[in-house]
Amino acid sequence: MESIIKAKDTVFIYPDQTKVELKGEFIVKKGERITILGSNGSGKTTLYKGILGLMENVEGELLVLGIKPYKKFHAIRNRIGVVLQNTDEQIIAPTVYDDIALTLRNNNIPENEIKDRVHWILTELKLTGLAKKVPHYLSGGEKKKVVLAGALVTNPEVLLLDEPFTGLDPRSKLSIIDMINHFCFAHGTTIVTTTHDMELVPDITDITYLFTKGEIIAKSNGTEIFQNLQLLEKADLVQPQLYQLFTRLIDLGLPIKYPDNVEDGAEKIYTAYTGKPF
Ligand SMILES: Nc1ncnc2c1ncn2[C@@H]1O[C@H](COP(=O)(O)OP(=O)(O)OP(=O)(O)O)[C@@H](O)[C@H]1O
């Protein structure tokens, strides 16, 4: 299958000459849900800036939708939706409606078509009640949803999410995940997410990449990465709590394998404890 994003042995160089190196290969194919895990400063946001064509000085290989993103910024920009870490940087219009309409207006789309498209995305994401609100007064979770609507209103091929769960309460995190999965599954959108909320990874991911400063050290499903303490230590990360519990149970001699998620974990513990299938 054709790759939508391909980065290989890439070095991003900021104007002050700071070099952010990513040895190894990062490949995203159509319809995949990818998560990038890595400690602070490992280059996740820098890779996003590269993908979005915001990094002028890039060494090594970087192709997005078959194009070198910096050289042909306008050819790809409308095909990629992005939700940044700090939503306040992305919300600038006086109403939610205007904010979501912004990219469409910048592309000189006629106002009647804009109205239909904004209405469509608000309905898809069940946000019609927010249309007339002042974005500045919305809660953190509502702001995230509005930015998400703005990113998806063009029905992009790729959605880049940079720490989409930061500052959200647990229910809001699940509600955003639901919204993203539902929309992207229905429309075949490819999703790349960075997050420090490792316990959410199974809910949003088919493939997980593990970044350290300078190198991509693993590509796998999250479960394999979460079992591998050496790999996590190399990346300066700690096991999610579910996997800490299973590591402890395995250390204590319980004949049990690591689970894929909480439900699978409950099943494995039940069977180990009762000797019966779930
Ligand atoms: N505009 C910039 N100019 C110079 N250096 C920068 C700039 N932005 C980021 N860097 C540096 O690039 C490196 C990678 O930063 P980046 O923001 O990509 O990391 P990250 O993995 O997204 O981290 P976090 O998890 O904290 O968001 C860091 O050492 C950072 O100091």
PDB file of C-alpha atoms and ligand atoms in Angstrom:
ATOM      1  CA  MET A   1       0.000   0.000   0.000  1.00  0.00           C
ATOM      2  CA  GLU A   2       1.228   3.482  -0.851  1.00  0.00           C
ATOM      3  CA  SER A   3       2.640   5.445   2.079  1.00  0.00           C
ATOM      4  CA  ILE A   4       1.006   8.767   2.873  1.00  0.00           C
ATOM      5  CA  ILE A   5       3.904   9.938   5.032  1.00  0.00           C
ATOM      6  CA  LYS A   6       7.464   8.682   4.788  1.00  0.00           C
ATOM      7  CA  ALA A   7      10.373  10.033   6.822  1.00  0.00           C
ATOM      8  CA  LYS A   8      13.706   8.253   6.708  1.00  0.00           C
ATOM      9  CA  ASP A   9      16.857   9.275   8.575  1.00  0.00           C
ATOM     10  CA  THR A  10      15.528  12.809   8.704  1.00  0.00           C
ATOM     11  CA  VAL A  11      17.243  15.800  10.306  1.00  0.00           C
ATOM     12  CA  PHE A  12      15.212  18.968  10.921  1.00  0.00           C
ATOM     13  CA  ILE A  13      17.276  22.124  11.357  1.00  0.00           C
ATOM     14  CA  TYR A  14      15.711  25.155  13.095  1.00  0.00           C
ATOM     15  CA  PRO A  15      16.775  28.696  12.119  1.00  0.00           C
ATOM     16  CA  ASP A  16      18.986  28.890  15.257  1.00  0.00           C
ATOM     17  CA  GLN A  17      20.762  25.752  13.906  1.00  0.00           C
ATOM     18  CA  THR A  18      19.242  23.387  16.525  1.00  0.00           C
ATOM     19  CA  LYS A  19      19.274  19.968  14.855  1.00  0.00           C
ATOM     20  CA  VAL A  20      16.510  17.472  15.599  1.00  0.00           C
ATOM     21  CA  GLU A  21      17.531  14.115  14.241  1.00  0.00           C
ATOM     22  CA  LEU A  22      15.204  11.152  13.659  1.00  0.00           C
ATOM     23  CA  LYS A  23      17.265   8.143  12.649  1.00  0.00           C
ATOM     24  CA  GLY A  24      15.159   5.306  11.273  1.00  0.00           C
ATOM     25  CA  GLU A  25      11.958   5.096   9.304  1.00  0.00           C
ATOM     26  CA  PHE A  26       8.508   6.555  10.010  1.00  0.00           C
ATOM     27  CA  ILE A  27       5.845   5.343   7.612  1.00  0.00           C
ATOM     28  CA  VAL A  28       2.117   6.029   7.615  1.00  0.00           C
ATOM     29  CA  LYS A  29      -0.243   4.281   5.211  1.00  0.00           C
ATOM     30  CA  LYS A  30      -3.768   5.216   4.191  1.00  0.00           C
ATOM     31  CA  GLY A  31      -6.399   4.679   6.879  1.00  0.00           C
ATOM     32  CA  GLU A  32      -3.916   3.721   9.599  1.00  0.00           C
ATOM     33  CA  ARG A  33      -4.160   5.035  13.139  1.00  0.00           C
ATOM     34  CA  ILE A  34      -0.652   5.781  14.330  1.00  0.00           C
ATOM     35  CA  THR A  35       0.503   6.961  17.745  1.00  0.00           C
ATOM     36  CA  ILE A  36       3.934   8.416  18.450  1.00  0.00           C
ATOM     37  CA  LEU A  37       5.233   7.996  21.986  1.00  0.00           C
ATOM     38  CA  GLY A  38       8.358   9.743  23.208  1.00  0.00           C
ATOM     39  CA  SER A  39       9.585  11.804  26.124  1.00  0.00           C
ATOM     40  CA  ASN A  40       9.671  15.617  26.100  1.00  0.00           C
ATOM     41  CA  GLY A  41      11.960  17.009  23.416  1.00  0.00           C
ATOM     42  CA  SER A  42      12.235  13.787  21.397  1.00  0.00           C
ATOM     43  CA  GLY A  43      11.078  15.544  18.230  1.00  0.00           C
ATOM     44  CA  LYS A  44       7.403  14.640  17.871  1.00  0.00           C
ATOM     45  CA  THR A  45       6.162  18.193  17.295  1.00  0.00           C
ATOM     46  CA  THR A  46       9.158  18.921  15.086  1.00  0.00           C
ATOM     47  CA  LEU A  47       8.185  15.990  12.862  1.00  0.00           C
ATOM     48  CA  TYR A  48       4.649  17.443  12.638  1.00  0.00           C
ATOM     49  CA  LYS A  49       6.086  20.832  11.650  1.00  0.00           C
ATOM     50  CA  GLY A  50       8.077  19.038   8.958  1.00  0.00           C
ATOM     51  CA  ILE A  51       5.004  17.177   7.712  1.00  0.00           C
ATOM     52  CA  LEU A  52       3.046  20.453   7.578  1.00  0.00           C
ATOM     53  CA  GLY A  53       5.755  22.100   5.471  1.00  0.00           C
ATOM     54  CA  LEU A  54       6.791  24.496   8.240  1.00  0.00           C
ATOM     55  CA  MET A  55      10.445  23.380   8.382  1.00  0.00           C
ATOM     56  CA  GLU A  56      12.548  24.874   5.618  1.00  0.00           C
ATOM     57  CA  ASN A  57      15.771  23.083   6.356  1.00  0.00           C
ATOM     58  CA  VAL A  58      15.277  19.301   6.224  1.00  0.00           C
ATOM     59  CA  GLU A  59      17.957  16.706   5.481  1.00  0.00           C
ATOM     60  CA  GLY A  60      17.251  13.051   4.672  1.00  0.00           C
ATOM     61  CA  GLU A  61      13.981  11.794   3.243  1.00  0.00           C
ATOM     62  CA  LEU A  62      10.584  13.385   3.948  1.00  0.00           C
ATOM     63  CA  LEU A  63       7.623  12.824   1.662  1.00  0.00           C
ATOM     64  CA  VAL A  64       4.020  13.692   2.483  1.00  0.00           C
ATOM     65  CA  LEU A  65       1.324  12.587   0.008  1.00  0.00           C
ATOM     66  CA  GLY A  66       4.201  12.006  -2.416  1.00  0.00           C
ATOM     67  CA  ILE A  67       5.433  15.600  -2.132  1.00  0.00           C
ATOM     68  CA  LYS A  68       8.318  17.323  -0.327  1.00  0.00           C
ATOM     69  CA  PRO A  69       6.164  19.354   2.064  1.00  0.00           C
ATOM     70  CA  TYR A  70       8.197  22.542   2.410  1.00  0.00           C
ATOM     71  CA  LYS A  71       8.693  22.894  -1.343  1.00  0.00           C
ATOM     72  CA  LYS A  72       4.990  22.452  -2.172  1.00  0.00           C
ATOM     73  CA  PHE A  73       3.335  23.709   0.997  1.00  0.00           C
ATOM     74  CA  HIS A  74       0.070  24.781  -0.705  1.00  0.00           C
ATOM     75  CA  ALA A  75      -0.343  21.452  -2.518  1.00  0.00           C
ATOM     76  CA  ILE A  76      -0.622  19.543   0.759  1.00  0.00           C
ATOM     77  CA  ARG A  77      -1.808  22.027   3.356  1.00  0.00           C
ATOM     78  CA  ASN A  78      -5.531  21.545   2.659  1.00  0.00           C
ATOM     79  CA  ARG A  79      -5.160  17.780   2.618  1.00  0.00           C
ATOM     80  CA  ILE A  80      -3.951  17.652   6.238  1.00  0.00           C
ATOM     81  CA  GLY A  81      -5.978  18.643   9.318  1.00  0.00           C
ATOM     82  CA  VAL A  82      -4.133  19.483  12.506  1.00  0.00           C
ATOM     83  CA  VAL A  83      -5.009  19.924  16.171  1.00  0.00           C
ATOM     84  CA  LEU A  84      -2.192  21.616  18.081  1.00  0.00           C
ATOM     85  CA  GLN A  85      -1.286  21.142  21.752  1.00  0.00           C
ATOM     86  CA  ASN A  86      -2.382  24.655  22.649  1.00  0.00           C
ATOM     87  CA  THR A  87      -5.875  25.147  21.224  1.00  0.00           C
ATOM     88  CA  ASP A  88      -5.805  28.900  21.997  1.00  0.00           C
ATOM     89  CA  GLU A  89      -3.180  29.254  19.225  1.00  0.00           C
ATOM     90  CA  GLN A  90      -5.704  27.866  16.743  1.00  0.00           C
ATOM     91  CA  ILE A  91      -8.911  29.618  17.813  1.00  0.00           C
ATOM     92  CA  ILE A  92      -8.983  33.153  16.462  1.00  0.00           C
ATOM     93  CA  ALA A  93     -12.466  33.974  15.128  1.00  0.00           C
ATOM     94  CA  PRO A  94     -15.235  35.676  17.170  1.00  0.00           C
ATOM     95  CA  THR A  95     -17.699  32.741  17.006  1.00  0.00           C
ATOM     96  CA  VAL A  96     -17.365  28.966  16.782  1.00  0.00           C
ATOM     97  CA  TYR A  97     -19.065  29.061  13.361  1.00  0.00           C
ATOM     98  CA  ASP A  98     -16.587  31.628  12.011  1.00  0.00           C
ATOM     99  CA  ASP A  99     -13.659  29.744  13.466  1.00  0.00           C
ATOM    100  CA  ILE A 100     -14.609  26.498  11.775  1.00  0.00           C
ATOM    101  CA  ALA A 101     -15.306  28.419   8.540  1.00  0.00           C
ATOM    102  CA  LEU A 102     -11.872  30.078   8.537  1.00  0.00           C
ATOM    103  CA  THR A 103      -9.917  27.632   6.348  1.00  0.00           C
ATOM    104  CA  LEU A 104     -12.797  27.462   3.877  1.00  0.00           C
ATOM    105  CA  ARG A 105     -12.966  31.271   3.663  1.00  0.00           C
ATOM    106  CA  ASN A 106      -9.185  31.423   3.177  1.00  0.00           C
ATOM    107  CA  ASN A 107      -9.712  29.112   0.207  1.00  0.00           C
ATOM    108  CA  ASN A 108     -12.337  31.470  -1.262  1.00  0.00           C
ATOM    109  CA  ILE A 109     -15.108  28.891  -1.066  1.00  0.00           C
ATOM    110  CA  PRO A 110     -18.548  30.506  -1.667  1.00  0.00           C
ATOM    111  CA  GLU A 111     -20.433  31.439   1.537  1.00  0.00           C
ATOM    112  CA  ASN A 112     -23.429  29.125   0.824  1.00  0.00           C
ATOM    113  CA  GLU A 113     -21.075  26.137   0.465  1.00  0.00           C
ATOM    114  CA  ILE A 114     -19.239  27.171   3.649  1.00  0.00           C
ATOM    115  CA  LYS A 115     -22.557  27.205   5.486  1.00  0.00           C
ATOM    116  CA  ASP A 116     -23.307  23.642   4.338  1.00  0.00           C
ATOM    117  CA  ARG A 117     -19.833  22.357   5.196  1.00  0.00           C
ATOM    118  CA  VAL A 118     -19.757  23.938   8.682  1.00  0.00           C
ATOM    119  CA  HIS A 119     -23.252  22.624   9.373  1.00  0.00           C
ATOM    120  CA  TRP A 120     -22.142  19.171   8.149  1.00  0.00           C
ATOM    121  CA  ILE A 121     -19.115  18.959  10.454  1.00  0.00           C
ATOM    122  CA  LEU A 122     -21.016  20.376  13.462  1.00  0.00           C
ATOM    123  CA  THR A 123     -23.669  17.691  12.919  1.00  0.00           C
ATOM    124  CA  GLU A 124     -21.095  14.908  12.386  1.00  0.00           C
ATOM    125  CA  LEU A 125     -19.366  15.804  15.651  1.00  0.00           C
ATOM    126  CA  LYS A 126     -22.649  16.556  17.489  1.00  0.00           C
ATOM    127  CA  LEU A 127     -21.609  20.158  18.197  1.00  0.00           C
ATOM    128  CA  THR A 128     -24.483  22.128  16.633  1.00  0.00           C
ATOM    129  CA  GLY A 129     -25.279  23.730  19.999  1.00  0.00           C
ATOM    130  CA  LEU A 130     -21.918  25.516  20.032  1.00  0.00           C
ATOM    131  CA  ALA A 131     -22.177  27.274  16.646  1.00  0.00           C
ATOM    132  CA  LYS A 132     -23.016  30.777  17.923  1.00  0.00           C
ATOM    133  CA  LYS A 133     -20.823  30.691  21.036  1.00  0.00           C
ATOM    134  CA  VAL A 134     -17.752  32.834  21.632  1.00  0.00           C
ATOM    135  CA  PRO A 135     -14.842  30.332  21.514  1.00  0.00           C
ATOM    136  CA  HIS A 136     -12.912  32.245  24.176  1.00  0.00           C
ATOM    137  CA  TYR A 137     -15.571  31.352  26.801  1.00  0.00           C
ATOM    138  CA  LEU A 138     -15.729  27.630  26.016  1.00  0.00           C
ATOM    139  CA  SER A 139     -14.346  24.957  28.343  1.00  0.00           C
ATOM    140  CA  GLY A 140     -11.025  23.290  27.480  1.00  0.00           C
ATOM    141  CA  GLY A 141     -12.786  20.174  26.170  1.00  0.00           C
ATOM    142  CA  GLU A 142     -15.219  22.214  24.052  1.00  0.00           C
ATOM    143  CA  LYS A 143     -12.321  24.237  22.592  1.00  0.00           C
ATOM    144  CA  LYS A 144     -10.578  20.994  21.603  1.00  0.00           C
ATOM    145  CA  LYS A 145     -13.740  19.807  19.861  1.00  0.00           C
ATOM    146  CA  VAL A 146     -14.087  23.114  17.995  1.00  0.00           C
ATOM    147  CA  VAL A 147     -10.470  22.918  16.802  1.00  0.00           C
ATOM    148  CA  LEU A 148     -11.101  19.325  15.779  1.00  0.00           C
ATOM    149  CA  ALA A 149     -14.157  20.466  13.785  1.00  0.00           C
ATOM    150  CA  GLY A 150     -12.003  23.146  12.104  1.00  0.00           C
ATOM    151  CA  ALA A 151      -9.402  20.504  11.234  1.00  0.00           C
ATOM    152  CA  LEU A 152     -11.976  18.099   9.793  1.00  0.00           C
ATOM    153  CA  VAL A 153     -14.246  20.553   7.940  1.00  0.00           C
ATOM    154  CA  THR A 154     -12.175  20.148   4.762  1.00  0.00           C
ATOM    155  CA  ASN A 155     -12.491  16.337   5.121  1.00  0.00           C
ATOM    156  CA  PRO A 156      -8.676  15.984   5.073  1.00  0.00           C
ATOM    157  CA  GLU A 157      -6.854  12.795   4.125  1.00  0.00           C
ATOM    158  CA  VAL A 158      -4.668  12.987   7.220  1.00  0.00           C
ATOM    159  CA  LEU A 159      -5.411  14.230  10.734  1.00  0.00           C
ATOM    160  CA  LEU A 160      -2.429  15.183  12.916  1.00  0.00           C
ATOM    161  CA  LEU A 161      -3.198  15.375  16.640  1.00  0.00           C
ATOM    162  CA  ASP A 162      -0.530  16.835  18.929  1.00  0.00           C
ATOM    163  CA  GLU A 163      -1.292  15.930  22.556  1.00  0.00           C
ATOM    164  CA  PRO A 164      -5.083  16.085  21.999  1.00  0.00           C
ATOM    165  CA  PHE A 165      -5.922  14.972  25.560  1.00  0.00           C
ATOM    166  CA  THR A 166      -3.828  17.428  27.569  1.00  0.00           C
ATOM    167  CA  GLY A 167      -5.896  19.180  30.235  1.00  0.00           C
ATOM    168  CA  LEU A 168      -9.064  17.164  29.597  1.00  0.00           C
ATOM    169  CA  ASP A 169     -10.968  15.223  32.268  1.00  0.00           C
ATOM    170  CA  PRO A 170     -11.181  11.426  31.733  1.00  0.00           C
ATOM    171  CA  ARG A 171     -14.719  11.524  30.299  1.00  0.00           C
ATOM    172  CA  SER A 172     -13.822  14.305  27.855  1.00  0.00           C
ATOM    173  CA  LYS A 173     -10.794  12.296  26.710  1.00  0.00           C
ATOM    174  CA  LEU A 174     -13.049   9.344  25.925  1.00  0.00           C
ATOM    175  CA  SER A 175     -15.579  11.599  24.217  1.00  0.00           C
ATOM    176  CA  ILE A 176     -12.847  13.085  21.945  1.00  0.00           C
ATOM    177  CA  ILE A 177     -11.520   9.594  21.145  1.00  0.00           C
ATOM    178  CA  ASP A 178     -15.013   8.449  20.261  1.00  0.00           C
ATOM    179  CA  MET A 179     -15.557  11.450  18.022  1.00  0.00           C
ATOM    180  CA  ILE A 180     -12.231  10.980  16.229  1.00  0.00           C
ATOM    181  CA  ASN A 181     -12.602   7.226  15.752  1.00  0.00           C
ATOM    182  CA  HIS A 182     -16.174   7.554  14.552  1.00  0.00           C
ATOM    183  CA  PHE A 183     -15.417  10.296  12.004  1.00  0.00           C
ATOM    184  CA  CYS A 184     -12.148   8.859  10.740  1.00  0.00           C
ATOM    185  CA  PHE A 185     -13.515   5.336  10.357  1.00  0.00           C
ATOM    186  CA  ALA A 186     -16.514   6.647   8.396  1.00  0.00           C
ATOM    187  CA  HIS A 187     -14.365   8.815   6.108  1.00  0.00           C
ATOM    188  CA  GLY A 188     -11.191   6.702   5.823  1.00  0.00           C
ATOM    189  CA  THR A 189      -9.091   9.442   7.411  1.00  0.00           C
ATOM    190  CA  THR A 190      -5.534   8.554   8.416  1.00  0.00           C
ATOM    191  CA  ILE A 191      -4.729   9.633  11.987  1.00  0.00           C
ATOM    192  CA  VAL A 192      -1.383  10.383  13.618  1.00  0.00           C
ATOM    193  CA  THR A 193      -1.477  11.164  17.340  1.00  0.00           C
ATOM    194  CA  THR A 194       1.174  12.129  19.861  1.00  0.00           C
ATOM    195  CA  THR A 195       0.278  11.618  23.490  1.00  0.00           C
ATOM    196  CA  HIS A 196       1.728  11.132  26.951  1.00  0.00           C
ATOM    197  CA  ASP A 197      -1.562   9.419  27.995  1.00  0.00           C
ATOM    198  CA  MET A 198      -0.244   5.940  27.325  1.00  0.00           C
ATOM    199  CA  GLU A 199      -3.268   4.159  28.766  1.00  0.00           C
ATOM    200  CA  LEU A 200      -5.377   5.658  25.944  1.00  0.00           C
ATOM    201  CA  VAL A 201      -3.116   4.316  23.210  1.00  0.00           C
ATOM    202  CA  PRO A 202      -5.034   1.038  22.624  1.00  0.00           C
ATOM    203  CA  ASP A 203      -8.211   3.075  21.989  1.00  0.00           C
ATOM    204  CA  ILE A 204      -6.748   5.224  19.208  1.00  0.00           C
ATOM    205  CA  THR A 205      -4.002   3.142  17.687  1.00  0.00           C
ATOM    206  CA  ASP A 206      -3.179   0.361  15.274  1.00  0.00           C
ATOM    207  CA  ILE A 207       0.566   1.042  15.193  1.00  0.00           C
ATOM    208  CA  THR A 208       2.771   2.733  17.785  1.00  0.00           C
ATOM    209  CA  TYR A 209       6.155   4.358  17.150  1.00  0.00           C
ATOM    210  CA  LEU A 210       8.583   4.958  19.985  1.00  0.00           C
ATOM    211  CA  PHE A 211      10.906   7.972  19.682  1.00  0.00           C
ATOM    212  CA  THR A 212      14.004   8.755  21.729  1.00  0.00           C
ATOM    213  CA  LYS A 213      16.047  11.908  21.270  1.00  0.00           C
ATOM    214  CA  GLY A 214      17.662  11.235  17.900  1.00  0.00           C
ATOM    215  CA  GLU A 215      16.137   7.912  16.946  1.00  0.00           C
ATOM    216  CA  ILE A 216      12.961   5.945  16.209  1.00  0.00           C
ATOM    217  CA  ILE A 217      13.586   2.853  18.329  1.00  0.00           C
ATOM    218  CA  ALA A 218      10.411   0.803  17.859  1.00  0.00           C
ATOM    219  CA  LYS A 219       7.401   0.289  15.632  1.00  0.00           C
ATOM    220  CA  SER A 220       4.852  -2.144  16.942  1.00  0.00           C
ATOM    221  CA  ASN A 221       1.422  -2.468  18.416  1.00  0.00           C
ATOM    222  CA  GLY A 222       1.288  -0.681  21.788  1.00  0.00           C
ATOM    223  CA  THR A 223       1.031  -3.904  23.783  1.00  0.00           C
ATOM    224  CA  GLU A 224       4.453  -5.145  22.685  1.00  0.00           C
ATOM    225  CA  ILE A 225       6.055  -1.823  23.517  1.00  0.00           C
ATOM    226  CA  PHE A 226       4.344  -1.616  26.927  1.00  0.00           C
ATOM    227  CA  GLN A 227       5.689  -5.080  27.873  1.00  0.00           C
ATOM    228  CA  ASN A 228       9.260  -4.148  27.044  1.00  0.00           C
ATOM    229  CA  LEU A 229      10.721  -2.412  30.096  1.00  0.00           C
ATOM    230  CA  GLN A 230      14.160  -1.982  28.507  1.00  0.00           C
ATOM    231  CA  LEU A 231      12.678  -0.232  25.488  1.00  0.00           C
ATOM    232  CA  LEU A 232      10.522   2.046  27.661  1.00  0.00           C
ATOM    233  CA  GLU A 233      13.512   2.914  29.843  1.00  0.00           C
ATOM    234  CA  LYS A 234      15.576   3.742  26.752  1.00  0.00           C
ATOM    235  CA  ALA A 235      12.805   6.135  25.725  1.00  0.00           C
ATOM    236  CA  ASP A 236      12.560   7.605  29.268  1.00  0.00           C
ATOM    237  CA  LEU A 237       8.965   6.389  29.639  1.00  0.00           C
ATOM    238  CA  VAL A 238       7.238   4.357  32.362  1.00  0.00           C
ATOM    239  CA  GLN A 239       4.846   1.456  31.856  1.00  0.00           C
ATOM    240  CA  PRO A 240       1.130   2.339  31.907  1.00  0.00           C
ATOM    241  CA  GLN A 241      -0.495   1.195  35.183  1.00  0.00           C
ATOM    242  CA  LEU A 242      -2.301  -1.793  33.646  1.00  0.00           C
ATOM    243  CA  TYR A 243       1.044  -3.150  32.407  1.00  0.00           C
ATOM    244  CA  GLN A 244       2.752  -2.372  35.758  1.00  0.00           C
ATOM    245  CA  LEU A 245       0.105  -4.559  37.427  1.00  0.00           C
ATOM    246  CA  PHE A 246       0.724  -7.434  34.996  1.00  0.00           C
ATOM    247  CA  THR A 247       4.518  -7.121  35.336  1.00  0.00           C
ATOM    248  CA  ARG A 248       4.072  -7.483  39.094  1.00  0.00           C
ATOM    249  CA  LEU A 249       1.698 -10.488  38.722  1.00  0.00           C
ATOM    250  CA  ILE A 250       4.110 -12.176  36.298  1.00  0.00           C
ATOM    251  CA  ASP A 251       7.038 -11.447  38.708  1.00  0.00           C
ATOM    252  CA  LEU A 252       4.986 -13.120  41.464  1.00  0.00           C
ATOM    253  CA  GLY A 253       4.771 -16.239  39.298  1.00  0.00           C
ATOM    254  CA  LEU A 254       1.201 -16.025  38.023  1.00  0.00           C
ATOM    255  CA  PRO A 255       0.981 -17.900  34.689  1.00  0.00           C
ATOM    256  CA  ILE A 256      -0.490 -14.976  32.819  1.00  0.00           C
ATOM    257  CA  LYS A 257       0.274 -13.024  29.645  1.00  0.00           C
ATOM    258  CA  TYR A 258       0.166  -9.240  29.160  1.00  0.00           C
ATOM    259  CA  PRO A 259      -3.259  -7.988  27.990  1.00  0.00           C
ATOM    260  CA  ASP A 260      -4.192  -5.837  24.993  1.00  0.00           C
ATOM    261  CA  ASN A 261      -6.489  -3.595  27.023  1.00  0.00           C
ATOM    262  CA  VAL A 262      -8.418  -3.405  30.331  1.00  0.00           C
ATOM    263  CA  GLU A 263     -11.171  -5.798  29.191  1.00  0.00           C
ATOM    264  CA  ASP A 264      -8.610  -8.364  28.039  1.00  0.00           C
ATOM    265  CA  GLY A 265      -6.734  -7.850  31.336  1.00  0.00           C
ATOM    266  CA  ALA A 266      -9.894  -8.554  33.360  1.00  0.00           C
ATOM    267  CA  GLU A 267     -10.454 -11.732  31.333  1.00  0.00           C
ATOM    268  CA  LYS A 268      -6.862 -12.924  31.862  1.00  0.00           C
ATOM    269  CA  ILE A 269      -6.959 -12.315  35.629  1.00  0.00           C
ATOM    270  CA  TYR A 270     -10.404 -13.962  35.933  1.00  0.00           C
ATOM    271  CA  THR A 271      -9.232 -17.066  34.078  1.00  0.00           C
ATOM    272  CA  ALA A 272      -5.930 -17.259  36.040  1.00  0.00           C
ATOM    273  CA  TYR A 273      -7.851 -16.897  39.338  1.00  0.00           C
ATOM    274  CA  THR A 274     -10.833 -19.190  38.702  1.00  0.00           C
ATOM    275  CA  GLY A 275      -9.376 -21.592  36.145  1.00  0.00           C
ATOM    276  CA  LYS A 276     -12.496 -20.958  34.038  1.00  0.00           C
ATOM    277  CA  PRO A 277     -12.853 -19.077  30.745  1.00  0.00           C
ATOM    278  CA  PHE A 278     -14.458 -15.627  30.962  1.00  0.00           C
TER     279      PHE A 278
HETATM  280  N1  LIG B   1      11.583  26.874  17.258  1.00  0.00           N
HETATM  281  C1  LIG B   1      12.591  26.131  17.740  1.00  0.00           C
HETATM  282  N2  LIG B   1      13.878  26.561  17.624  1.00  0.00           N
HETATM  283  C2  LIG B   1      14.902  25.822  18.088  1.00  0.00           C
HETATM  284  N3  LIG B   1      14.759  24.623  18.696  1.00  0.00           N
HETATM  285  C3  LIG B   1      13.514  24.143  18.830  1.00  0.00           C
HETATM  286  C4  LIG B   1      12.372  24.871  18.376  1.00  0.00           C
HETATM  287  N4  LIG B   1      11.254  24.148  18.660  1.00  0.00           N
HETATM  288  C5  LIG B   1      11.687  23.013  19.262  1.00  0.00           C
HETATM  289  N5  LIG B   1      13.045  23.011  19.369  1.00  0.00           N
HETATM  290  C6  LIG B   1      13.869  21.938  19.957  1.00  0.00           C
HETATM  291  O1  LIG B   1      13.650  20.740  19.251  1.00  0.00           O
HETATM  292  C7  LIG B   1      13.721  19.623  20.129  1.00  0.00           C
HETATM  293  C8  LIG B   1      12.479  18.744  19.905  1.00  0.00           C
HETATM  294  O2  LIG B   1      11.338  19.474  20.347  1.00  0.00           O
HETATM  295  P1  LIG B   1       9.841  18.994  20.048  1.00  0.00           P
HETATM  296  O3  LIG B   1       8.934  20.106  20.444  1.00  0.00           O
HETATM  297  O4  LIG B   1       9.764  18.485  18.661  1.00  0.00           O
HETATM  298  O5  LIG B   1       9.729  17.772  21.070  1.00  0.00           O
HETATM  299  P2  LIG B   1       8.445  16.918  21.482  1.00  0.00           P
HETATM  300  O6  LIG B   1       8.843  15.484  21.349  1.00  0.00           O
HETATM  301  O7  LIG B   1       7.247  17.372  20.742  1.00  0.00           O
HETATM  302  O8  LIG B   1       8.333  17.279  23.026  1.00  0.00           O
HETATM  303  P3  LIG B   1       7.044  17.422  24.018  1.00  0.00           P
HETATM  304  O9  LIG B   1       6.637  16.026  24.387  1.00  0.00           O
HETATM  305  O10 LIG B   1       7.632  18.159  25.173  1.00  0.00           O
HETATM  306  O11 LIG B   1       5.977  18.204  23.297  1.00  0.00           O
HETATM  307  C9  LIG B   1      13.831  20.175  21.545  1.00  0.00           C
HETATM  308  O12 LIG B   1      15.175  20.038  21.960  1.00  0.00           O
HETATM  309  C10 LIG B   1      13.444  21.636  21.401  1.00  0.00           C
HETATM  310  O13 LIG B   1      14.161  22.444  22.307  1.00  0.00           O
END
